Tab-separated table of C-alpha atoms and ligand atoms in Angstrom:
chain	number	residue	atom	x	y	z
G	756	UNK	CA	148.410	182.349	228.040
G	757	UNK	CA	148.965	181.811	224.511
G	758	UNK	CA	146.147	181.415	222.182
G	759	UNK	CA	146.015	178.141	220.714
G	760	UNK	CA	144.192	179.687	217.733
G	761	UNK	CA	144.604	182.797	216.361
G	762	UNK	CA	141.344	184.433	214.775
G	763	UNK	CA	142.030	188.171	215.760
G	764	UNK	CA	145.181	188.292	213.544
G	765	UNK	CA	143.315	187.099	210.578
G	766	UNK	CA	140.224	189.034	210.996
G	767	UNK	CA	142.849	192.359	211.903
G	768	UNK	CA	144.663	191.544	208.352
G	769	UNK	CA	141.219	191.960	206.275
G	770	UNK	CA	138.765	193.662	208.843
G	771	UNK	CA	138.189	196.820	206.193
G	772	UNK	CA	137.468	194.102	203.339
G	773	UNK	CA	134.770	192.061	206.192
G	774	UNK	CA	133.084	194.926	207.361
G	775	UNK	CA	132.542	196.316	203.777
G	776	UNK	CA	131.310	192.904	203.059
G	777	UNK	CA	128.606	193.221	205.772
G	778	UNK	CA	127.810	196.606	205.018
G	779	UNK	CA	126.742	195.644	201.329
G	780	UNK	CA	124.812	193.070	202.751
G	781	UNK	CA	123.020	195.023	205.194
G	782	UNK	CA	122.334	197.812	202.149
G	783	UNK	CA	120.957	194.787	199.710
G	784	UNK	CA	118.654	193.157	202.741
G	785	UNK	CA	118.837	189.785	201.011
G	786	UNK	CA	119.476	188.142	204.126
G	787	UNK	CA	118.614	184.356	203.215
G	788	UNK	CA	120.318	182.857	199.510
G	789	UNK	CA	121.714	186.181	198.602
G	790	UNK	CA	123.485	186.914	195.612
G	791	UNK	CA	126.774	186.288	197.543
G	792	UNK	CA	125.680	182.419	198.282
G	793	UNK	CA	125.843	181.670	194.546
G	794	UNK	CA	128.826	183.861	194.355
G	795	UNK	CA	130.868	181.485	196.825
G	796	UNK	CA	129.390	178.675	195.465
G	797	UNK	CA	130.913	179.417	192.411
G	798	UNK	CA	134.170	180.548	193.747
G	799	UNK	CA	134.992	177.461	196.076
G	800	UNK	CA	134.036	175.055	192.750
G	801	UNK	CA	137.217	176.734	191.479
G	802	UNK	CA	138.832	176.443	193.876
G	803	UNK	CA	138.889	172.865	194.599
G	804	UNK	CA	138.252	171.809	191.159
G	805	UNK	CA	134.565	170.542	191.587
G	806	UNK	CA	131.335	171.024	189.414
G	807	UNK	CA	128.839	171.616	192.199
G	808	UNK	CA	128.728	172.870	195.613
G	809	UNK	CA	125.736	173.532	197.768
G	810	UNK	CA	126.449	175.682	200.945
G	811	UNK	CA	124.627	174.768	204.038
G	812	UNK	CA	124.398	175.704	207.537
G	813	UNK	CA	127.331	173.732	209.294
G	814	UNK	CA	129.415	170.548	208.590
G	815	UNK	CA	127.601	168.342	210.490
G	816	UNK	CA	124.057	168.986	208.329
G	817	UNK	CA	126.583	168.738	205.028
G	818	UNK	CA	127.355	164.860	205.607
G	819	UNK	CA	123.062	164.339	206.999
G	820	UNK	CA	122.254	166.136	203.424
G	821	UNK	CA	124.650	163.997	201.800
G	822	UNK	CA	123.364	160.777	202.776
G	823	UNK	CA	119.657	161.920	202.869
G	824	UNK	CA	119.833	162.441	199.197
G	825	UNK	CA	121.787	159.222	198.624
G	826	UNK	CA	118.649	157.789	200.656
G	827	UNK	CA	120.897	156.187	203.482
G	828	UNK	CA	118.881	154.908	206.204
G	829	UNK	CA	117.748	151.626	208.656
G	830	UNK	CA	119.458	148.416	207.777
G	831	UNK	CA	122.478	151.034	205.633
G	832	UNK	CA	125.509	150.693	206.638
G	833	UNK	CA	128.262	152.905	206.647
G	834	UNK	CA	132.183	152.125	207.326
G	835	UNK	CA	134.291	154.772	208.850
G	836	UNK	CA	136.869	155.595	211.053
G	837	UNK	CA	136.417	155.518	214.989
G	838	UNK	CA	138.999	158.589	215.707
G	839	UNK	CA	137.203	161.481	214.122
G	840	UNK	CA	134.943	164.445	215.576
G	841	UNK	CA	132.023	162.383	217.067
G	842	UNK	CA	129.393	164.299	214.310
G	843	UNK	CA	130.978	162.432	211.407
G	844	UNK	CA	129.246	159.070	213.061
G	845	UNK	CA	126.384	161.427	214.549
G	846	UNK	CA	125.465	162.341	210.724
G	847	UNK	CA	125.385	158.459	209.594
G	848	UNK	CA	123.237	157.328	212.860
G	849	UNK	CA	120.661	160.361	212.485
G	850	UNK	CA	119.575	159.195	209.274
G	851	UNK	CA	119.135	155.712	210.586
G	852	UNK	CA	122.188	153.740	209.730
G	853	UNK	CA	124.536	151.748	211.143
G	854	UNK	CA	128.162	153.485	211.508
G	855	UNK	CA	130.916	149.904	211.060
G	856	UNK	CA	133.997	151.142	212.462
G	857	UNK	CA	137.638	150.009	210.951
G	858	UNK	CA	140.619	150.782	213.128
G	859	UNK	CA	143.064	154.179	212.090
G	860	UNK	CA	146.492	153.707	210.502
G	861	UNK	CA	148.827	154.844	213.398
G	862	UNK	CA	151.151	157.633	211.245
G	863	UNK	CA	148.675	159.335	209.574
G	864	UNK	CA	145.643	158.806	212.029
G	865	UNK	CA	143.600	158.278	209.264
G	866	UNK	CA	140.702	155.323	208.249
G	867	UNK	CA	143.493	152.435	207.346
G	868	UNK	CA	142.905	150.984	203.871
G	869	UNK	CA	143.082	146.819	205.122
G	870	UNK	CA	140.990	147.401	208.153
G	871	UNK	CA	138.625	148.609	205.734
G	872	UNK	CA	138.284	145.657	203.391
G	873	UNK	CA	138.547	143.394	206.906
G	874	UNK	CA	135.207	145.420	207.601
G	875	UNK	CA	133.798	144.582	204.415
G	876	UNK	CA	134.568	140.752	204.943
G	877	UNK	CA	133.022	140.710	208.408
G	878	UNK	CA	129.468	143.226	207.424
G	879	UNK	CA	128.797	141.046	204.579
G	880	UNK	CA	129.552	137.572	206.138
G	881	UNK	CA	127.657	139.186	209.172
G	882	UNK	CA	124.721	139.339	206.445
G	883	UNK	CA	122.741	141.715	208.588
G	884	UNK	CA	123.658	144.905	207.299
G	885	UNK	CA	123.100	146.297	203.502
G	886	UNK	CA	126.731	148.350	203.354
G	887	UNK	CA	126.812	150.734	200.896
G	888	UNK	CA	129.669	153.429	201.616
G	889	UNK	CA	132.865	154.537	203.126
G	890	UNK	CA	133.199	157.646	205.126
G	891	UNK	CA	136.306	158.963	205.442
G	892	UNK	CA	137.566	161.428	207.544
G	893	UNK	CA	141.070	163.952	206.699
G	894	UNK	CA	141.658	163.929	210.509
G	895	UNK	CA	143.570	167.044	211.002
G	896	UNK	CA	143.834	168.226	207.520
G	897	UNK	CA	145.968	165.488	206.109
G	898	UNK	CA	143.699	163.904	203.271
G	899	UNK	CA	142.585	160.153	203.823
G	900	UNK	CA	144.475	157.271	201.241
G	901	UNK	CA	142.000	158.200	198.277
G	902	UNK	CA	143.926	155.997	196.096
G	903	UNK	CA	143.856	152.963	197.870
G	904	UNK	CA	139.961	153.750	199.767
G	905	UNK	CA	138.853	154.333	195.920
G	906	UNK	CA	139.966	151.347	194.649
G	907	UNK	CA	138.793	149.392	197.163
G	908	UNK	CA	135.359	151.005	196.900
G	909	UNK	CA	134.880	150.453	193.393
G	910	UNK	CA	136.370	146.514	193.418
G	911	UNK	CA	133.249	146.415	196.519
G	912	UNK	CA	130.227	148.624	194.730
G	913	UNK	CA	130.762	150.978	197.841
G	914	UNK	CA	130.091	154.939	197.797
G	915	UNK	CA	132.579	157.036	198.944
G	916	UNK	CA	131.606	160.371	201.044
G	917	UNK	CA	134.571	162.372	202.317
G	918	UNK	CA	134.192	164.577	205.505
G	919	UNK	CA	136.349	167.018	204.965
G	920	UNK	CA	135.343	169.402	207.765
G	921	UNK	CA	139.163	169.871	208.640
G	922	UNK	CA	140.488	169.801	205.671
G	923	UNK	CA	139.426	172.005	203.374
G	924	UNK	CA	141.511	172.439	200.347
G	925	UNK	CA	144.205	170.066	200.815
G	926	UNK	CA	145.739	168.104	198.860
G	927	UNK	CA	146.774	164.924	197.067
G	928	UNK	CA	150.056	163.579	195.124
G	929	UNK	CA	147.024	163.324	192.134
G	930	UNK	CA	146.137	166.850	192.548
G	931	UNK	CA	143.087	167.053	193.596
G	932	UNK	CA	141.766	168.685	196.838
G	933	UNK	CA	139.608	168.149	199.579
G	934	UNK	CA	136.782	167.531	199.635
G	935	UNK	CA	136.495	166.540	195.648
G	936	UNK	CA	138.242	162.301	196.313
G	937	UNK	CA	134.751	161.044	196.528
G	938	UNK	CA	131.279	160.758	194.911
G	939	UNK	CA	130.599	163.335	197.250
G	940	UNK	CA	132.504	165.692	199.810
G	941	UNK	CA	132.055	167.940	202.516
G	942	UNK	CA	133.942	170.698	204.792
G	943	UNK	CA	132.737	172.399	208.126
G	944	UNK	CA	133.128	176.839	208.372
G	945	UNK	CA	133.161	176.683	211.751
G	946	UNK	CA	135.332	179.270	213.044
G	947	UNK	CA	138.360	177.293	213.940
G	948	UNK	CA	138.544	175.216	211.431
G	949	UNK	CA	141.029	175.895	208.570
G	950	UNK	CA	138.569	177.506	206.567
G	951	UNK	CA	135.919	178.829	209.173
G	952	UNK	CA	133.218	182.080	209.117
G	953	UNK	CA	131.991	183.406	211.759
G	954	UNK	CA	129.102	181.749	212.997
G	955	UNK	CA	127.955	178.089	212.027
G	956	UNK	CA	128.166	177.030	208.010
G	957	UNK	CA	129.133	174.211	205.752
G	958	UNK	CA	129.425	172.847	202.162
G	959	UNK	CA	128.819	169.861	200.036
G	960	UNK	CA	131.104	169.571	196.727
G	961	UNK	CA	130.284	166.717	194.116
G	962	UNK	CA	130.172	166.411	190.410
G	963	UNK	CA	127.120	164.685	190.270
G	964	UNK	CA	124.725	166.167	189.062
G	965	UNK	CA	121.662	164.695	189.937
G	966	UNK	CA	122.877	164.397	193.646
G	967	UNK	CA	123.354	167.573	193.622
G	968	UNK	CA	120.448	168.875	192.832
G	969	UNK	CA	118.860	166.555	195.287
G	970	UNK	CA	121.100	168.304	198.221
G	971	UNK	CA	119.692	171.899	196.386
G	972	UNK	CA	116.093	170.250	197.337
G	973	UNK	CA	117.087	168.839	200.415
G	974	UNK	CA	118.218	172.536	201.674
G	975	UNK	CA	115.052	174.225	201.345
G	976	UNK	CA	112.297	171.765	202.935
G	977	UNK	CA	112.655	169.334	199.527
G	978	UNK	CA	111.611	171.843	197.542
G	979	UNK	CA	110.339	170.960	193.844
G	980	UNK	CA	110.113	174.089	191.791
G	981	UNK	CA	109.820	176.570	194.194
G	982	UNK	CA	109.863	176.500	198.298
G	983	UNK	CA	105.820	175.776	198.494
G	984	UNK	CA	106.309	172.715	196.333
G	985	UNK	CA	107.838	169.978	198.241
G	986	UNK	CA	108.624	166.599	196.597
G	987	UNK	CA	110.706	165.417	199.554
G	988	UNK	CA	111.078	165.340	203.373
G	989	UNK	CA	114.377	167.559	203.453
G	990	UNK	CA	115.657	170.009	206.230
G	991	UNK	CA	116.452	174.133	206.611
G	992	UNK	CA	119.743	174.430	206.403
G	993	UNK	CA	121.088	177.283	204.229
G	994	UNK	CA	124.288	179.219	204.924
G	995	UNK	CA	123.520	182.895	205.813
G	996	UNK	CA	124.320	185.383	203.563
G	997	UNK	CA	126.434	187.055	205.993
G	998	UNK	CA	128.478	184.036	206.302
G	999	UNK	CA	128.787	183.377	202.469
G	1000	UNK	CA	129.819	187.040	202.304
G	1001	UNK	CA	132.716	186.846	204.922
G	1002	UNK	CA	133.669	183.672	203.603
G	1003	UNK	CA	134.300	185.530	199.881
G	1004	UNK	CA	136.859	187.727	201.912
G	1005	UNK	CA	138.210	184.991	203.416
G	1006	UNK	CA	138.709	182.862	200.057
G	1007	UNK	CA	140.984	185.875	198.697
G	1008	UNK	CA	143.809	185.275	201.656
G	1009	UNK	CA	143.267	181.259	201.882
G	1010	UNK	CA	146.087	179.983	200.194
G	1011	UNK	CA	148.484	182.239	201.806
G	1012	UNK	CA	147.150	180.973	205.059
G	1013	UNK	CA	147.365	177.566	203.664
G	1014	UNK	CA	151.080	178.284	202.570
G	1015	UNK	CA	151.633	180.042	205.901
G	1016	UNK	CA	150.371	176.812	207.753
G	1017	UNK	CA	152.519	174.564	206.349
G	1018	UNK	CA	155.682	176.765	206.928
G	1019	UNK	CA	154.821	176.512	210.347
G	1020	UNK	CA	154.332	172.918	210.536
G	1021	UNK	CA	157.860	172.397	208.989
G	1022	UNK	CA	159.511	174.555	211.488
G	1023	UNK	CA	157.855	172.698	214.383
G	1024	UNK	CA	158.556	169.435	212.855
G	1025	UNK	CA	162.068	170.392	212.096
G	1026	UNK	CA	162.832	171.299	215.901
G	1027	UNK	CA	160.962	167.985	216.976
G	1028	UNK	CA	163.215	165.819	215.104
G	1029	UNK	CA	166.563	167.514	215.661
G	1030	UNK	CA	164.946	167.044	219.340
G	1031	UNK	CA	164.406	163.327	218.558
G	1032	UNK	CA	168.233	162.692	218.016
G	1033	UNK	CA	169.372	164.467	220.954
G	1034	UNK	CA	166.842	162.660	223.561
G	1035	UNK	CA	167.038	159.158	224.933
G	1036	UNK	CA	164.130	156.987	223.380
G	1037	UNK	CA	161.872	157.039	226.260
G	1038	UNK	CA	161.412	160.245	225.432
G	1039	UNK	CA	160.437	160.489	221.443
G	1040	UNK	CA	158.012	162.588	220.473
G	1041	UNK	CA	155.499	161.311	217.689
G	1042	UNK	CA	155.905	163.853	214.910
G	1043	UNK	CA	153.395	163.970	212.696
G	1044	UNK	CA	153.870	162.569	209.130
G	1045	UNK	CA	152.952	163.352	205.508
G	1046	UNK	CA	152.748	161.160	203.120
G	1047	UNK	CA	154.572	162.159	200.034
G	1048	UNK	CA	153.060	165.376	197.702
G	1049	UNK	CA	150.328	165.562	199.875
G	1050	UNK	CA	149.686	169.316	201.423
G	1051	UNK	CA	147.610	168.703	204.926
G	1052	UNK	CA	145.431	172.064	205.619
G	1053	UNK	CA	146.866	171.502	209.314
G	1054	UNK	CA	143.742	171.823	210.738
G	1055	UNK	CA	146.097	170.482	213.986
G	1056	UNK	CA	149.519	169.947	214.926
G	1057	UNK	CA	149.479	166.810	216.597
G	1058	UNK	CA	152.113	165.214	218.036
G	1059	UNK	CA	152.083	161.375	219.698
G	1060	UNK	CA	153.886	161.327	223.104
G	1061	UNK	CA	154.144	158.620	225.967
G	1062	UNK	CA	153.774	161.406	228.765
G	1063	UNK	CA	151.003	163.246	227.391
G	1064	UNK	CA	149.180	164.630	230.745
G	1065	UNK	CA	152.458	165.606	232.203
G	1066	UNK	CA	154.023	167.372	229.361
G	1067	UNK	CA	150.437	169.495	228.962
G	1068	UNK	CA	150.335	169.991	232.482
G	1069	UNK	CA	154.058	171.314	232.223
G	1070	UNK	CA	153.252	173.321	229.569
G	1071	UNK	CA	150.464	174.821	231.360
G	1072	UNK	CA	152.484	176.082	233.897
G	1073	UNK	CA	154.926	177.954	231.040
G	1074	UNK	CA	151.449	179.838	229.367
G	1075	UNK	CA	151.058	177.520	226.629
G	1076	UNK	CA	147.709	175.996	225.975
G	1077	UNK	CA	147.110	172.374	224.476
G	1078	UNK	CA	144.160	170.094	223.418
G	1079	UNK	CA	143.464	166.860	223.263
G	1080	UNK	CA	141.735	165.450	220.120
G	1081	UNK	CA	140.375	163.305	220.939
G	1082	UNK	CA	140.431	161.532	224.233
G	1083	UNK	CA	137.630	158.797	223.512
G	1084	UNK	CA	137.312	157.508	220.258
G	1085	UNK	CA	134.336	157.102	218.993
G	1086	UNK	CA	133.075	153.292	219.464
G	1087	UNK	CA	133.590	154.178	223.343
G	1088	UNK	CA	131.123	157.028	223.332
G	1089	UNK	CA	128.046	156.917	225.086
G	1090	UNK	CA	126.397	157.523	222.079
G	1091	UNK	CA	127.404	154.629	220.512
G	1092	UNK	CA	127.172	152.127	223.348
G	1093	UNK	CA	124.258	150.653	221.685
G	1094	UNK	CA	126.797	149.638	218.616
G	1095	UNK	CA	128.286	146.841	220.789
G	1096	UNK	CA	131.925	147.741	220.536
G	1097	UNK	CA	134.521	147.292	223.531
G	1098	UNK	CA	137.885	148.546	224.873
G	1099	UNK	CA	140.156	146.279	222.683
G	1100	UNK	CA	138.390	146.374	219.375
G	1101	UNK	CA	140.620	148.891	217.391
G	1102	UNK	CA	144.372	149.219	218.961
G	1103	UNK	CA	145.531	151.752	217.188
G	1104	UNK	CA	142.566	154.421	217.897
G	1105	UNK	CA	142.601	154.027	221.271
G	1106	UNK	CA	146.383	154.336	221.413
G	1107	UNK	CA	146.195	157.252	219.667
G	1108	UNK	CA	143.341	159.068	222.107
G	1109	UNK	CA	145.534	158.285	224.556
G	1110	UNK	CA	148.765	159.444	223.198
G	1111	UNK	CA	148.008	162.541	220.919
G	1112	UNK	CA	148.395	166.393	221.802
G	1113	UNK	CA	147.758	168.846	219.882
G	1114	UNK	CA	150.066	172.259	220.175
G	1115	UNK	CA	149.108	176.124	219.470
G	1116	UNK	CA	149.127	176.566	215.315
G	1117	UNK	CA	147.943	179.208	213.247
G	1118	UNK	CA	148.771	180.227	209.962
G	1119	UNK	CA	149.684	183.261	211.542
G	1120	UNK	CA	152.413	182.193	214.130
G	1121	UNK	CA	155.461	184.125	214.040
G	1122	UNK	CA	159.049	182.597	214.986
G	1123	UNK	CA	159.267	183.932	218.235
G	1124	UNK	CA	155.567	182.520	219.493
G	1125	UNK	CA	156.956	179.051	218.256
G	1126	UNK	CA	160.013	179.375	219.668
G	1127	UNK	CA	158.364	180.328	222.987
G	1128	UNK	CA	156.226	176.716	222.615
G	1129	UNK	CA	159.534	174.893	221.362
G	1130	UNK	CA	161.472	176.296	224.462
G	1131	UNK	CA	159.086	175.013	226.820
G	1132	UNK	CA	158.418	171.514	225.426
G	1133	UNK	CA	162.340	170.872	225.136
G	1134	UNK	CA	162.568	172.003	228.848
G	1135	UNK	CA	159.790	169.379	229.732
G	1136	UNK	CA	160.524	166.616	227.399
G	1137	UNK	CA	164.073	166.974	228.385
G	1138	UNK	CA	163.608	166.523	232.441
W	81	PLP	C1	133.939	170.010	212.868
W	81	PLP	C2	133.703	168.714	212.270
W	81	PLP	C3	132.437	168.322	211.793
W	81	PLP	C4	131.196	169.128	212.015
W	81	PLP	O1	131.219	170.430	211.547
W	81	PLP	P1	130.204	171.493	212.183
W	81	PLP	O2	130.276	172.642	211.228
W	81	PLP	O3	130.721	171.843	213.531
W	81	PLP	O4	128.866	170.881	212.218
W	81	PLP	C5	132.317	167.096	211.180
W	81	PLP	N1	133.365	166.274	211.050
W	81	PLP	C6	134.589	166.598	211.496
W	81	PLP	C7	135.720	165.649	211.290
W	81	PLP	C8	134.801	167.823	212.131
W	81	PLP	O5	136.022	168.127	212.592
């Protein structure tokens, strides 16, 4: 089989850099907020252009810091997208508010700008709900429509909070990168994501100042001035210093991986459209699009196609793996039954859990392991 992701070739290109990492670590002892936290704080400021960011222990506890400190809670509520990872909506029900779902835009996947201000119409007619922000989602590392969510925050007195888990470090025709298109952003270092550790850990990013020292508070038990005086209810959730010190490695090679993974996208997107114009149109495949100057992280290569189980299944058989992300949106969860929502109520999410498939990517995919993927899915596609 083929590994759908690729961490050994990484961790084989900078293991001497890593271990020495954990060695000085292990030599200093400072296992909890070691001088290397700060350190990547720092760094990953600079690197996505933001004033402050606050490491924490995974992505999910990044967005539930987030809103804590914005004081989000019962009777909030919070507009986002129902195709996402389910702990984006986890985060905004664990503190007590109400996710509102608007439907995806079909080519990007991502939170679609007019079902958001249709959601706004219908919470605040509704009356029952005090909305105050949008959560967006860069679903597979493609960055959300900051321009147009933005704007249509601002014109509504909404917040915006950017889950960025997947997309760490992409970016938009404006220049900026994820997660720094909101009041206040966050990514996820879990292993396979585009910027991942190796263990659990996370990051909030905002220029606010008083937020974040709130989210500083809200790390360590609400501390005040020091641990043992606590002016809040907050959590534990620090990154470990191991983590933060890996990740420092990992910064120094991330925009070549970033670079690397969108060469590969373009070579699989290149085959799937020459593919396109050969093939019969029963048998398009969805290829995935970018909007114009915008750099996804490609957290996923995702393509949309009509046959999904049989074409994975197919490709099974030939050694190479797929996933599907994700195969029940989110107002269909269990979790979420108690929201009210039905089969029906957003189109273009469902269609997409039922059509989408993600392929093996890496940034570290050479032309003959695509090749071997694009060989097999022309065979299939093409019977
Ligand atoms: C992975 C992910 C998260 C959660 O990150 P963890 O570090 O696993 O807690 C949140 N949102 C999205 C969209 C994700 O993909």
């Amino acid at each position: 089989m083929l590994p759908f992701i690729d961490l050994a070739t990484q961790q084989a290109r900078i293991r001497p850099q890593i271990d020495a990492a954990i060695a000085r670590v292990l030599d200093h002892g400072k296992y909890i907020m070691g001088p290397e936290v700060a350190q990547l704080e720092n760094e990953l400021c600079e690197f996505v252009g933001s004033k402050h960011c606050i490491t924490v222990s995974n992505g999910t506890d990044a967005l539930i810091a987030s809103l804590m400190a914005l004081e989000f809670g019962p009777g909030d509520a919070v507009i986002t997208t129902p195709f996402t990872f389910f702990a984006t909506v986890e985060a905004i029900m664990s503190v007590g508010a109400t996710p509102v779902f608007a439907d995806i835009d079909p080519h990007t996947f991502n939170i679609c700008p007019d079902e958001i201000v249709k959601a706004i119409v219908k919470t605040r007619q509704d009356g029952r709900l005090r909305l105050r922000a949008i959560m967006t989602v860069d679903l597979f590392g493609l960055c959300a429509d900051y321009e147009s969510i933005n704007q249509i925050a601002k014109q509504n007195n909404l917040l915006v909070i950017q889950d960025a888990a997947q997309a760490f470090g992409a970016s938009t025709p404006d220049g900026r990168r994820a997660p720094t298109h909101g009041l206040v952003g966050t990514t996820s270092f879990f292993p396979a994501k585009p910027f991942g550790c190796y263990g659990d850990g996370g990051a909030v990013f905002t220029d606010d100042d008083e937020l974040a020292e709130t989210i500083r508070s809200i790390r360590v038990h609400g501390k005040g001035a020091d641990k043992y005086d606590n002016i809040r209810v907050g959590q534990n959730c620090r990154l470990s210093t191991m983590q933060a010190a890996i990740l420092l490695e990992k910064l120094k090679i991330y925009q070549s991986e970033l670079d690397a993974r969108e060469t590969v996208a373009a070579m699989y997107s290149q085959h799937f459209k020459r593919l396109n114009e050969q093939q019969n149109h029963d048998a398009t495949i969805g290829v995935p699009q970018t909007p114009a100057d915008n750099q996804s992280a490609w957290a996923q290569y995702t393509l949309r196609l009509k046959n999904r189980e049989q074409i994975a299944a197919q490709l099974k058989k030939h050694g190479i793996p797929t996933t599907v992300y994700y195969r029940t949106p989110s107002h269909l969860l269990g979790a979420c039954r108690k929201l009210g929502y039905e089969t029906g109520d957003f189109p273009n999410a469902e269609l997409a859990a039922n059509e989408v498939l993600s392929l093996p990517f890496h940034p570290y995919m050479n032309k003959e392991t695509i090749s071997i993927v694009l060989t097999s899915l022309k065979t299939t596609v093409g019977r």
